[in-house]
């Protein structure tokens, strides 16, 4: 059995997902390859997985003719479904839905995608996320659908004991400088959090190549206006293998990883942090509900109620008993829920579609 995963570029959560599931499926005897249409910062993270970067029809045609894929899974790009069929691929074709942005953005996407999906694909796949389920039911009813949790190997990406580099709690943030990741909400949250916990350090991890110039300028202006320049350190395109060290240091500092997204299909950065004993505080962005249970495996906050959100953040910083319990329960939860062997079993069953 041979599978090709297709996406725009190696970056963000889909890049992490592709690496994780290729390793899980390889252990189950499924050969996996990756096709990205353009280069991206996450390319350097890929090890021991055949990967192609091309948007050329002839090169893609040669690829499918040479490799005889059992299944091709196309993530997000519904236009590619017709394209791959026109290039001669007659095998099983699944359209994968991951994060499509805010709810209005996701709905507009599905309005454009549904005819392409029902015409050219054999089935749909999406992770267990309520808003994606409702959109599929609304726009592509009575069509073969598969849905199960993404996978993550907590034995591979895990806590690293490092020397302490901060005497103050570190608040981390991972994302793109765009509206759905809500960097503005994060800066405002940190600004309010400092009123009750002045000695904070902020680490922000992002990919500047994926941000518009106007957004980067607005970010710098907001940092100045809120007086956060001196405590924020921005890290750009950190290799994934090194992020385990950073998440571990954030956890050891007494801080937490904060996610302020409006809507998420999943949320791999939070999973990675949890696996490194770094607790998480996150907005209820839908996709996180499967693995972040309030005061059990993390904290859920509502930034429209800033007073309560800050109170929850202070509780994570100061309540050592609850904090340590959350760290243990969260790691156990994702280890069970996102088990790679379970994912591989369900994926192989999905490959049996007529």
Short mmCIF file of C-alpha atoms in Angstrom, two decimals:
data_model
loop_
_atom_site.label_atom_id
_atom_site.label_comp_id
_atom_site.label_asym_id
_atom_site.label_seq_id
_atom_site.Cartn_x
_atom_site.Cartn_y
_atom_site.Cartn_z
CA UNK A 1 0.00 0.00 0.00
CA UNK A 2 1.30 3.42 -0.96
CA UNK A 3 -0.15 6.82 -0.04
CA UNK A 4 0.60 10.33 -1.32
CA UNK A 5 -0.33 13.31 0.89
CA UNK A 6 -0.78 16.61 -0.99
CA UNK A 7 -0.73 20.12 0.47
CA UNK A 8 0.22 23.65 -0.56
CA UNK A 9 3.50 24.00 1.35
CA UNK A 10 5.32 22.42 4.30
CA UNK A 11 4.36 24.70 7.16
CA UNK A 12 2.17 24.78 10.27
CA UNK A 13 -0.03 22.06 11.66
CA UNK A 14 -0.50 20.15 8.40
CA UNK A 15 3.27 19.79 8.03
CA UNK A 16 3.43 18.36 11.56
CA UNK A 17 0.47 16.07 10.88
CA UNK A 18 2.04 14.73 7.69
CA UNK A 19 5.28 13.83 9.46
CA UNK A 20 3.46 12.21 12.36
CA UNK A 21 1.13 10.09 10.26
CA UNK A 22 3.79 9.03 7.78
CA UNK A 23 5.79 7.58 10.67
CA UNK A 24 2.70 5.93 12.17
CA UNK A 25 1.66 4.39 8.86
CA UNK A 26 5.20 3.25 8.08
CA UNK A 27 5.16 1.20 11.29
CA UNK A 28 1.94 -0.41 10.03
CA UNK A 29 3.45 -1.31 6.66
CA UNK A 30 2.08 1.58 4.58
CA UNK A 31 4.56 3.49 2.40
CA UNK A 32 3.95 7.27 2.45
CA UNK A 33 5.19 10.16 0.35
CA UNK A 34 4.56 13.91 0.43
CA UNK A 35 3.83 16.36 -2.37
CA UNK A 36 4.01 20.09 -1.66
CA UNK A 37 3.30 22.63 -4.38
CA UNK A 38 5.82 25.17 -3.12
CA UNK A 39 8.73 25.41 -0.75
CA UNK A 40 8.10 26.29 2.90
CA UNK A 41 9.95 26.70 6.18
CA UNK A 42 8.87 23.29 7.45
CA UNK A 43 10.73 21.45 4.70
CA UNK A 44 13.80 21.24 6.94
CA UNK A 45 11.78 19.25 9.49
CA UNK A 46 11.19 16.30 7.15
CA UNK A 47 13.39 13.24 7.72
CA UNK A 48 13.25 9.77 6.15
CA UNK A 49 10.06 10.52 4.18
CA UNK A 50 10.13 10.90 0.36
CA UNK A 51 9.03 14.44 -0.39
CA UNK A 52 8.45 16.25 -3.69
CA UNK A 53 8.09 20.00 -4.17
CA UNK A 54 6.54 20.88 -7.52
CA UNK A 55 3.50 22.55 -9.06
CA UNK A 56 4.33 21.39 -12.58
CA UNK A 57 1.70 19.23 -14.27
CA UNK A 58 4.18 17.09 -16.18
CA UNK A 59 6.23 16.40 -13.08
CA UNK A 60 3.12 15.50 -11.07
CA UNK A 61 1.87 13.28 -13.90
CA UNK A 62 5.22 11.45 -14.01
CA UNK A 63 5.06 11.03 -10.24
CA UNK A 64 1.67 9.32 -10.22
CA UNK A 65 2.53 7.15 -13.23
CA UNK A 66 5.75 5.99 -11.61
CA UNK A 67 4.53 5.31 -8.08
CA UNK A 68 1.09 3.70 -8.57
CA UNK A 69 -0.40 5.15 -5.36
CA UNK A 70 -3.12 3.14 -3.62
CA UNK A 71 -4.54 6.39 -2.27
CA UNK A 72 -3.95 10.10 -2.75
CA UNK A 73 -5.16 12.40 0.04
CA UNK A 74 -5.49 16.08 -0.91
CA UNK A 75 -5.69 18.53 1.98
CA UNK A 76 -7.72 21.75 1.54
CA UNK A 77 -7.00 22.36 -2.17
CA UNK A 78 -10.27 21.24 -3.80
CA UNK A 79 -9.10 22.47 -7.22
CA UNK A 80 -6.32 19.91 -7.14
CA UNK A 81 -8.90 17.10 -7.17
CA UNK A 82 -9.91 17.80 -10.77
CA UNK A 83 -6.31 18.46 -11.69
CA UNK A 84 -5.02 15.10 -10.43
CA UNK A 85 -7.84 13.28 -12.24
CA UNK A 86 -7.06 15.13 -15.48
CA UNK A 87 -3.42 14.03 -15.15
CA UNK A 88 -4.55 10.41 -15.33
CA UNK A 89 -4.89 9.30 -11.71
CA UNK A 90 -7.71 6.75 -11.44
CA UNK A 91 -7.07 5.43 -7.92
CA UNK A 92 -8.72 6.28 -4.62
CA UNK A 93 -8.86 10.00 -3.92
CA UNK A 94 -9.82 11.53 -0.55
CA UNK A 95 -10.40 15.20 0.17
CA UNK A 96 -9.04 16.14 3.60
CA UNK A 97 -10.34 19.09 5.60
CA UNK A 98 -8.08 20.53 8.27
CA UNK A 99 -8.02 24.12 9.58
CA UNK A 100 -9.86 26.45 7.18
CA UNK A 101 -9.68 29.61 9.29
CA UNK A 102 -12.57 31.31 11.03
CA UNK A 103 -16.08 29.90 10.78
CA UNK A 104 -17.17 32.39 8.05
CA UNK A 105 -13.96 31.66 6.12
CA UNK A 106 -14.47 27.90 6.47
CA UNK A 107 -18.08 28.19 5.31
CA UNK A 108 -17.10 30.19 2.22
CA UNK A 109 -14.43 27.58 1.50
CA UNK A 110 -16.92 24.72 1.66
CA UNK A 111 -19.35 26.62 -0.58
CA UNK A 112 -16.64 26.73 -3.24
CA UNK A 113 -15.34 23.21 -2.63
CA UNK A 114 -18.39 20.96 -2.44
CA UNK A 115 -19.00 20.47 -6.19
CA UNK A 116 -15.35 19.63 -6.80
CA UNK A 117 -15.36 17.16 -3.91
CA UNK A 118 -18.51 15.29 -4.95
CA UNK A 119 -17.40 15.19 -8.60
CA UNK A 120 -13.82 14.04 -8.26
CA UNK A 121 -13.19 12.59 -4.78
CA UNK A 122 -14.25 9.22 -3.38
CA UNK A 123 -14.62 10.37 0.23
CA UNK A 124 -13.97 13.14 2.76
CA UNK A 125 -11.78 13.02 5.84
CA UNK A 126 -11.60 15.49 8.72
CA UNK A 127 -10.41 15.30 12.35
CA UNK A 128 -13.01 15.08 15.11
CA UNK A 129 -13.93 18.77 15.14
CA UNK A 130 -17.54 19.95 15.61
CA UNK A 131 -17.50 22.94 13.26
CA UNK A 132 -15.99 20.87 10.43
CA UNK A 133 -18.57 18.14 11.01
CA UNK A 134 -21.42 20.64 10.76
CA UNK A 135 -20.02 22.16 7.55
CA UNK A 136 -19.62 18.76 5.90
CA UNK A 137 -23.15 17.78 6.89
CA UNK A 138 -24.49 21.07 5.52
CA UNK A 139 -22.62 21.24 2.20
CA UNK A 140 -21.73 17.63 1.36
CA UNK A 141 -24.43 15.41 2.85
CA UNK A 142 -24.90 11.79 1.79
CA UNK A 143 -21.25 11.44 0.77
CA UNK A 144 -18.71 8.96 2.18
CA UNK A 145 -17.14 10.55 5.27
CA UNK A 146 -14.37 9.44 7.62
CA UNK A 147 -13.47 11.26 10.81
CA UNK A 148 -11.03 10.32 13.56
CA UNK A 149 -8.44 12.06 15.69
CA UNK A 150 -5.05 13.04 14.34
CA UNK A 151 -2.03 11.23 15.76
CA UNK A 152 0.99 12.21 17.81
CA UNK A 153 3.93 10.20 19.18
CA UNK A 154 4.57 11.40 22.74
CA UNK A 155 7.53 9.03 23.02
CA UNK A 156 9.38 10.81 20.23
CA UNK A 157 8.59 14.48 20.89
CA UNK A 158 9.01 14.84 24.64
CA UNK A 159 10.39 16.78 27.59
CA UNK A 160 14.06 17.84 27.50
CA UNK A 161 15.79 18.85 30.71
CA UNK A 162 17.65 22.10 30.03
CA UNK A 163 19.39 24.71 32.18
CA UNK A 164 17.04 27.43 33.39
CA UNK A 165 17.42 30.64 31.38
CA UNK A 166 14.67 32.74 32.95
CA UNK A 167 13.92 33.62 36.55
CA UNK A 168 10.45 34.80 35.46
CA UNK A 169 7.58 32.69 34.08
CA UNK A 170 7.62 32.44 30.29
CA UNK A 171 4.38 32.78 28.33
CA UNK A 172 4.72 31.21 24.88
CA UNK A 173 2.68 31.68 21.70
CA UNK A 174 2.94 29.85 18.38
CA UNK A 175 1.24 30.89 15.17
CA UNK A 176 1.11 33.07 12.10
CA UNK A 177 0.67 36.83 12.26
CA UNK A 178 -2.87 36.77 10.89
CA UNK A 179 -6.37 37.39 12.19
CA UNK A 180 -7.47 33.83 12.98
CA UNK A 181 -4.43 33.10 15.16
CA UNK A 182 -5.39 36.35 16.93
CA UNK A 183 -1.99 37.75 17.85
CA UNK A 184 -3.71 40.99 18.83
CA UNK A 185 -5.76 39.13 21.42
CA UNK A 186 -2.59 37.54 22.75
CA UNK A 187 -0.81 40.88 23.19
CA UNK A 188 -3.84 42.37 24.94
CA UNK A 189 -4.04 39.32 27.19
CA UNK A 190 -0.37 39.59 28.14
CA UNK A 191 -0.78 43.32 28.77
CA UNK A 192 -3.61 42.64 31.24
CA UNK A 193 -1.83 39.63 32.76
CA UNK A 194 1.19 41.80 33.63
CA UNK A 195 -0.96 44.03 35.80
CA UNK A 196 -1.24 41.13 38.24
CA UNK A 197 2.03 39.33 37.41
CA UNK A 198 4.60 41.98 36.39
CA UNK A 199 7.60 39.65 36.03
CA UNK A 200 6.73 37.84 32.82
CA UNK A 201 8.79 36.91 29.77
CA UNK A 202 7.10 36.43 26.40
CA UNK A 203 8.31 34.08 23.65
CA UNK A 204 6.50 34.22 20.31
CA UNK A 205 7.23 31.66 17.58
CA UNK A 206 6.08 32.49 14.07
CA UNK A 207 6.96 32.34 10.39
CA UNK A 208 7.45 35.87 9.01
CA UNK A 209 7.41 34.56 5.42
CA UNK A 210 3.70 33.75 5.84
CA UNK A 211 2.72 37.20 7.14
CA UNK A 212 1.72 40.23 5.10
CA UNK A 213 3.93 43.28 5.51
CA UNK A 214 0.97 45.27 6.86
CA UNK A 215 0.39 42.62 9.52
CA UNK A 216 4.03 42.61 10.61
CA UNK A 217 4.01 46.40 10.85
CA UNK A 218 0.79 46.34 12.86
CA UNK A 219 2.33 43.76 15.21
CA UNK A 220 5.39 45.93 15.85
CA UNK A 221 3.20 48.99 16.43
CA UNK A 222 1.00 47.13 18.93
CA UNK A 223 4.04 45.88 20.85
CA UNK A 224 5.25 49.46 21.21
CA UNK A 225 1.86 50.86 22.19
CA UNK A 226 1.37 48.22 24.87
CA UNK A 227 4.92 48.60 26.19
CA UNK A 228 5.77 44.94 25.56
CA UNK A 229 8.92 45.33 23.43
CA UNK A 230 11.35 44.73 26.26
CA UNK A 231 9.80 41.44 27.39
CA UNK A 232 8.96 39.86 24.01
CA UNK A 233 11.42 37.67 22.13
CA UNK A 234 10.33 36.55 18.66
CA UNK A 235 11.66 33.28 17.22
CA UNK A 236 11.35 32.69 13.49
CA UNK A 237 11.21 29.28 11.81
CA UNK A 238 12.65 27.24 14.68
CA UNK A 239 13.20 23.63 13.48
CA UNK A 240 10.54 21.37 14.91
CA UNK A 241 13.06 19.12 16.61
CA UNK A 242 14.25 22.12 18.67
CA UNK A 243 10.75 23.15 19.77
CA UNK A 244 10.70 20.35 22.37
CA UNK A 245 13.50 22.18 24.18
CA UNK A 246 11.65 25.50 24.10
CA UNK A 247 8.35 24.02 25.29
CA UNK A 248 10.19 22.22 28.10
CA UNK A 249 11.86 25.46 29.20
CA UNK A 250 8.52 27.30 29.18
CA UNK A 251 7.04 24.62 31.41
CA UNK A 252 10.05 24.56 33.74
CA UNK A 253 9.91 28.36 34.12
CA UNK A 254 6.46 28.13 35.67
CA UNK A 255 4.85 29.57 32.56
CA UNK A 256 2.53 28.15 29.93
CA UNK A 257 1.83 28.04 26.22
CA UNK A 258 -1.05 30.32 25.30
CA UNK A 259 -3.21 29.91 22.20
CA UNK A 260 -5.57 32.73 21.25
CA UNK A 261 -6.95 31.34 17.97
CA UNK A 262 -10.52 32.10 16.96
CA UNK A 263 -11.05 28.71 15.30
CA UNK A 264 -8.74 25.70 15.02
CA UNK A 265 -9.25 22.43 13.20
CA UNK A 266 -6.88 20.79 15.69
CA UNK A 267 -3.95 22.62 17.31
CA UNK A 268 -0.66 20.74 17.08
CA UNK A 269 1.41 23.34 18.92
CA UNK A 270 -0.66 22.74 22.05
CA UNK A 271 -0.23 18.97 21.75
CA UNK A 272 3.53 19.36 21.38
CA UNK A 273 3.69 21.60 24.45
CA UNK A 274 1.65 19.16 26.54
CA UNK A 275 3.97 16.33 25.52
CA UNK A 276 6.87 18.38 26.94
CA UNK A 277 5.21 18.97 30.34
CA UNK A 278 4.29 22.52 29.38
CA UNK A 279 0.74 23.39 30.48
CA UNK A 280 -1.56 25.19 28.06
CA UNK A 281 -4.05 28.04 28.35
CA UNK A 282 -6.20 28.40 25.26
CA UNK A 283 -9.29 29.99 23.82
CA UNK A 284 -12.10 27.55 23.04
CA UNK A 285 -11.28 27.39 19.35
CA UNK A 286 -13.33 24.21 18.76
CA UNK A 287 -10.56 21.89 17.55
CA UNK A 288 -8.88 21.93 20.96
CA UNK A 289 -11.92 20.52 22.78
CA UNK A 290 -10.90 16.93 22.17
CA UNK A 291 -7.73 17.22 24.21
CA UNK A 292 -8.06 20.36 26.40
CA UNK A 293 -10.53 19.85 29.22
CA UNK A 294 -10.83 22.84 31.53
CA UNK A 295 -8.82 22.41 34.76
CA UNK A 296 -8.11 18.80 33.80
CA UNK A 297 -5.73 18.93 30.85
CA UNK A 298 -5.39 22.69 30.45
CA UNK A 299 -7.40 25.87 30.83
CA UNK A 300 -9.99 27.32 28.46
CA UNK A 301 -10.35 31.09 28.45
CA UNK A 302 -12.68 33.60 26.82
CA UNK A 303 -10.91 36.80 25.78
CA UNK A 304 -14.22 38.67 25.63
CA UNK A 305 -14.23 38.28 29.42
CA UNK A 306 -10.71 39.51 30.11
CA UNK A 307 -11.06 39.64 33.89
CA UNK A 308 -11.89 35.94 34.09
CA UNK A 309 -9.30 35.06 31.45
CA UNK A 310 -6.57 36.78 33.44
CA UNK A 311 -7.73 35.09 36.64
CA UNK A 312 -7.38 31.69 34.94
CA UNK A 313 -3.91 32.60 33.72
CA UNK A 314 -2.79 33.69 37.19
CA UNK A 315 -4.19 30.44 38.59
CA UNK A 316 -2.05 28.46 36.15
CA UNK A 317 1.02 30.48 37.16
CA UNK A 318 0.49 30.31 40.93
CA UNK A 319 -1.51 27.19 41.80
CA UNK A 320 1.28 24.60 41.85
CA UNK A 321 -0.98 21.71 42.87
CA UNK A 322 -3.43 22.24 40.02
CA UNK A 323 -0.64 23.05 37.57
CA UNK A 324 1.21 19.80 38.24
CA UNK A 325 -2.02 17.78 38.09
CA UNK A 326 -2.88 19.35 34.74
CA UNK A 327 0.56 18.53 33.35
CA UNK A 328 0.25 14.85 34.28
CA UNK A 329 -3.36 14.43 33.17
CA UNK A 330 -2.81 16.28 29.90
CA UNK A 331 0.15 14.11 28.90
CA UNK A 332 -1.74 10.92 29.72
CA UNK A 333 -4.79 12.15 27.81
CA UNK A 334 -3.03 12.93 24.53
CA UNK A 335 -0.91 9.76 24.75
CA UNK A 336 -4.11 7.71 24.75
CA UNK A 337 -6.26 9.89 22.48
CA UNK A 338 -3.70 10.48 19.72
CA UNK A 339 -2.11 7.04 19.73
CA UNK A 340 -0.27 6.47 16.40
CA UNK A 341 -1.19 2.78 16.26
CA UNK A 342 -4.89 3.61 16.61
CA UNK A 343 -4.57 6.20 13.85
CA UNK A 344 -2.84 3.74 11.52
CA UNK A 345 -5.51 1.09 12.12
CA UNK A 346 -8.33 3.53 11.31
CA UNK A 347 -6.48 4.96 8.31
CA UNK A 348 -5.91 1.52 6.79
CA UNK A 349 -9.59 0.75 7.27
CA UNK A 350 -10.42 4.01 5.47
CA UNK A 351 -8.25 2.91 2.55
CA UNK A 352 -10.75 0.11 1.88
CA UNK A 353 -13.34 2.55 0.49
CA UNK A 354 -15.03 1.17 -2.65
#
